[in-house]
Coordinates of C-alpha atoms in Angstrom, one line a residue:
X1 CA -43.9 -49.8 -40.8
X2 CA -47.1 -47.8 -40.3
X3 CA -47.1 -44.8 -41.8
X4 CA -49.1 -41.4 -40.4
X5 CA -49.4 -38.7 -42.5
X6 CA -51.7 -35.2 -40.8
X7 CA -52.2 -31.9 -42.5
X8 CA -52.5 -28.4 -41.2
X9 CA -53.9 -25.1 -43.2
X10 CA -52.3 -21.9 -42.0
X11 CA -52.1 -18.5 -43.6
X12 CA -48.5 -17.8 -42.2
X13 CA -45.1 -17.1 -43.5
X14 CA -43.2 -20.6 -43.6
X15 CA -41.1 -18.7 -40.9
X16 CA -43.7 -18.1 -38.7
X17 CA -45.1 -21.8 -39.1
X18 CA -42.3 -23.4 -38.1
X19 CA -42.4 -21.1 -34.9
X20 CA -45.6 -22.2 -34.3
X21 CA -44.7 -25.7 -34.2
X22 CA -41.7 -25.4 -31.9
X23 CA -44.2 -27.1 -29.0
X24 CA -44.7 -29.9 -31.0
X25 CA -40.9 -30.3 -31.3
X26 CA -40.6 -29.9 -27.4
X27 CA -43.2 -32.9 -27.5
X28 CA -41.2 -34.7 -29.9
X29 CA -38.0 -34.8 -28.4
X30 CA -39.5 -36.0 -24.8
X31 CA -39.7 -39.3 -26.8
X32 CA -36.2 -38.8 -28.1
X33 CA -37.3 -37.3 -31.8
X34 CA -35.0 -35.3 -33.0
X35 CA -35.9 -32.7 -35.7
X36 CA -33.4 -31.6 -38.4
X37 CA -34.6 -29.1 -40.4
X38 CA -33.5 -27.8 -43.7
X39 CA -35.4 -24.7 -44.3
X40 CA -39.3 -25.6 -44.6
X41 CA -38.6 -29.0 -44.5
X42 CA -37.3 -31.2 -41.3
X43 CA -36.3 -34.8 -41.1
X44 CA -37.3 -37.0 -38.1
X45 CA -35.2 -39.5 -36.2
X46 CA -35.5 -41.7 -33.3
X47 CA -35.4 -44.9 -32.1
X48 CA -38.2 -47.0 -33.9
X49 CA -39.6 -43.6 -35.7
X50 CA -38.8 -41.8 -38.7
X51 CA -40.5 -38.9 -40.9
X52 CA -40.9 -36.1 -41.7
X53 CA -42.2 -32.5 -41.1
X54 CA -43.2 -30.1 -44.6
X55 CA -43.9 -26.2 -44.1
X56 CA -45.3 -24.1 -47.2
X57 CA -46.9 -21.2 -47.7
X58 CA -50.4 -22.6 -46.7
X59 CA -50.0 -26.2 -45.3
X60 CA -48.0 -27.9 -42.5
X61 CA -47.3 -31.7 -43.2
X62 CA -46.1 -34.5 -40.5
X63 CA -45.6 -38.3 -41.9
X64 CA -44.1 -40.0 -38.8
X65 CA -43.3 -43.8 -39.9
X66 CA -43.4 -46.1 -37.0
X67 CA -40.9 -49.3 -37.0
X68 CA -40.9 -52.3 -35.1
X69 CA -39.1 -50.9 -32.4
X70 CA -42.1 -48.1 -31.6
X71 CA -44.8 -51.1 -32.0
X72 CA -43.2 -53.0 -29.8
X73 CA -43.1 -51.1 -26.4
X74 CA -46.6 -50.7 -27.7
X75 CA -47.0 -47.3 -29.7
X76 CA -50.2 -46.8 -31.2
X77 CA -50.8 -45.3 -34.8
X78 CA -54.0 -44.2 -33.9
X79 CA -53.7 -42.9 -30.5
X80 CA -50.1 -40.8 -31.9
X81 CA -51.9 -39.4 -34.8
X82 CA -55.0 -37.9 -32.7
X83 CA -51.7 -36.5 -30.4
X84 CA -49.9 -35.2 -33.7
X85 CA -53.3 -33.7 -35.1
X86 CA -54.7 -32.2 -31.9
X87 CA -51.3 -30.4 -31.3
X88 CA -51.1 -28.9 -34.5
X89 CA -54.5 -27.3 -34.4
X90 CA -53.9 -25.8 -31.0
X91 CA -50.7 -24.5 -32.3
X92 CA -52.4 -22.9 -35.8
X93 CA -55.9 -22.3 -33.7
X94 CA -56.1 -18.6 -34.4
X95 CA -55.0 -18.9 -38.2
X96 CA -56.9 -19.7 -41.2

């Protein structure tokens, strides 16, 4: 499995975060992702990925871990973490 792990500073409530991120969740789930959350932390499943998504106080953390499946129609770590990272710093563009 490979493993991607991105971080994003914010200065927002853990509430307001997680708002924040709903685009990436829309992006997420036109892959078939599905996001379970449990208050500042959600859980990610699909077919060939699982992970991760952490919310505090001052960070925002994604580990997505790609399985066979998601390497084998050809999913690439580094391509989907400059995706993951690019979206988050849209989304927190305006924070610090």
């Amino acid at each position: 499995m490979a493993d991607i792990q991105v971080e994003q500073k914010h200065s927002l409530s853990i509430e307001e975060a997680k708002q924040r991120i709903g685009g990436f969740e829309e992006m997420l789930s036109k892959y078939g992702v599905k996001v379970d959350w449990r208050g500042g932390s959600g859980t990610l499943n699909g077919t060939g990925v699982s992970g991760g998504i952490d919310v505090t106080a001052s960070t925002v953390k994604v580990i997505v871990k790609l399985g066979l499946m998601a390497r084998a129609v050809g999913v690439d770590p580094v391509k989907l973490k400059g995706s993951i990272e690019k979206r988050l710093k849209a989304a927190f563009e305006s924070t610090g």
